[in-house]
Amino acid sequence: MPSLGSEKHRVVVLCSGVVQGIGFRPFVYRIAVKRGLTGYVLNLGDAGVKIVAEGDKQSIDSFLKALHDEKPPLAYYENLEVKWEPHKGEFSSFVVAKSNKNARSGGVSYIPPDIALCDDCRRELFNPQSRRYMYPFIVCSACGPRYTIIEDLPYDRENTTMRDFPMCEDCEKEYTNPLDRRYHAEPTCCPKCGPSMSLYTRDGELIETLNPIKEAAKLLEEGYIIAIKGIGGTHVATKTTEDDPVILLRKRRRRPQRPFALMSRNLDAVQTFAEITSSERDLLLSYRRPIVVLKKKNPFPLSKYLAPGLHTIGVMLPYSGIHEILLYYSKEPALVMTSGNYPGQPMAISNKEAFSQLSKIVDYFLLHNRRIINRNDDSVVRIVDNKLSFLRRSRGYVPEPLKLKFLKDNKETVIGFGPEENVTFTLLRGRYAYPSQHIGDVDNLEMIEFIQTAVRNLSRITNIDPTHVTAVGSDLHPSFFTTRYAEEFSKQRNIPHYKIQHHHAHIIALMAEHNFSVDEEVVGIAIDGYGYGVDKTAWGGEILLATYTSFERKAHLEQVPMPGGDRSTYYPIRMAAGILSKQLSENELQNLLLSYKDAFPFGQREIDIVIKQIYSKFNTPMTSSTGRVLDAISVLLNVCNKRTYEGEPAMKLEAFAAQGNPNKLPFDIKISKNNGIYVFSTSEIMLQVVEYLKSNKRLKDIAASAQKAIALGLSELALAVASDTGIDKILLSGGVGYNDAIVKTIREKVESNGLKFYRHEKLPTGDGGISFGQAVATRILNEL
Ligand SMILES: [Zn+2]
Ligand SMILES: [Zn+2]
Ligand SMILES: [Zn+2]
């Protein structure tokens, strides 16, 4: 009898999870060869991997252990199915075999997001001895673009846009050498065989230069504005140490106030103009490389036009060779790197789009000849009340799914199409939800086309068959483009269409993110700018008693007039007038508005019209929005009198209030109960703001104290509903959830009453998280 251990065995392992695109096959090869095993490893058509290995029992056991213990940092196993089989002795060595498009691992697998340049590649990039010295497209099997260049599964070069660049002999040698760190690195290339950069004038004329990136850095130094094609799309860049280029960019881009994101060479450079906490540092350096919203240094040494009126600035570090080289040649502590799109259109990804959209915005174009398949804006994150908060979840995170343990484990597939602003869509199959990249504001057909293309691409690489979709979800708002698109989608396929109320969708998203069970009931605080209510009025300060499939509106902010409707969103003094009309007589209001004449574009004439609108209720819808109340406080304190981007007056109020003392001035919080529904009087808060203004209190203290009063009022509403119902879980969602001071106040209040507080940590608290809530509700409703 052969001694134990020398007998030959065979094992077949099916791996699912994140096992393609992260150097997994080279890893398997190395641990197999090290143990003298024979067999093969290959990529499967569903993003899984199959391993067949033969050898003695001890070596195979040790191999299986290494598969767990030594896996590449970005690998993640959803499932490892290990099957022992009789030894066949059919192999003489271990190899990486040709991918099998038609075979499946059976588990749930997905390709990784785009990965920032790794440290090894960065060292090589700046090593004059390397043949990739200063080569912008340097990558290895552990780093580089993934989602943005993939067209189909499995993750092989021929299924990415790198198939346009056949490997040269040297690259081929590395690619096929198991000892090389570019062994099976699908997007690998070099200056001889790979993509290249070119510099053009705004008219599309090629500029002859040996070093286009260096030349671009020089032009930026001189104050020009340049479009720079990168990984997920095109940025528009300019310098940050002078005002003129920033002002010019604002004019051309038609963005008078909206903050611009910056890119800096390294942490040291960032620290010259912003403060970095340790968790922010980790985020800046992570392979996901999001834009991190940091606190500005005081005084702020860069142009004040970068993020006017805000105490924060969004910053990212370079995430590709292109950016590394650009920043290397730049003397600036940071460059503006804002998304390159024409207002109302998605960010340019092809060179043709870049020229047609941006030639009136930029002076030069720094482009490359690699195609981008999936447009993917930079992600934006901020630490709010000591936790990660997504303003935008896109590059570096998509297409990672969220696992929903409370759903049935079947193959049911649904789509949520999102609301109107900050739209994402979400594909949901079985227990996995795939929120899409940031789409943007969907208010025209071009943006609907972007959704269609992105649905097609995301389904292909997540193995979801869009013809198998069994239901769709959308907002309740009848005239949103996304609602109408969902309607059309459902009619064409003859499948149900569920309309989910906006704030309910916010709360559902949060419940699902925390894997609440299907029969759970919660108290949800949904606070934002606007959502269409079931009574057709504008909601936005709501306390909902909610499950995944139903809700009751148990409390809300006082409903106040919006004279002129939407116009009061853009000119918040109208909002202030509407709110105060509930406390002041017509005469008193007239007199007060006189001192805000400048906040009305048409001065006295407009004041008269607004007064008429309010008291005759003409073109004056009602709203319970939290955002509108914050806007109104903002304008009363002379912080911001015009909204030029979403959330602007409230964001500037937050920045202003951050310099004040929130405990300085007492506010009365008045809550009434009508027909069983609690209402918090925001007009009372507004009146107190006016009184404090009259008595010449410090504006910053009024701002901080009033903001705190709003948070306390909301907490009291939620606590009252919790106490009536005996529910101990309070959830906070909606765009006002980005306000650090408000979130902190509500959390402390909830926790000090012995209840549990929940907020978003994986998805945006703003409208970027809505499609996920819609998809979850649609799925559950469709199975009832
Ligand atoms: Zn690398
Ligand atoms: Zn090459
Ligand atoms: Zn919302």
Short mmCIF file of C-alpha atoms and ligand atoms in Angstrom, two decimals, residues 116-122 138-144 181-182, ligand 1:
data_model
loop_
_atom_site.label_atom_id
_atom_site.label_comp_id
_atom_site.label_asym_id
_atom_site.label_seq_id
_atom_site.Cartn_x
_atom_site.Cartn_y
_atom_site.Cartn_z
CA ALA A 116 -5.65 53.35 -9.04
CA LEU A 117 -2.05 52.95 -10.16
CA CYS A 118 -0.25 50.68 -7.65
CA ASP A 119 2.96 51.58 -5.79
CA ASP A 120 5.10 49.18 -7.88
CA CYS A 121 3.90 50.76 -11.11
CA ARG A 122 4.36 54.28 -9.71
CA ILE A 138 1.56 51.82 -17.30
CA VAL A 139 -0.41 49.12 -15.39
CA CYS A 140 0.07 45.62 -14.01
CA SER A 141 -2.14 42.71 -13.04
CA ALA A 142 -2.97 44.45 -9.75
CA CYS A 143 -3.93 47.89 -11.03
CA GLY A 144 -5.42 49.92 -13.85
CA ARG A 181 4.16 40.84 -12.30
CA ARG A 182 2.49 41.54 -15.65
ZN ZN B 1 0.42 48.18 -10.97
#
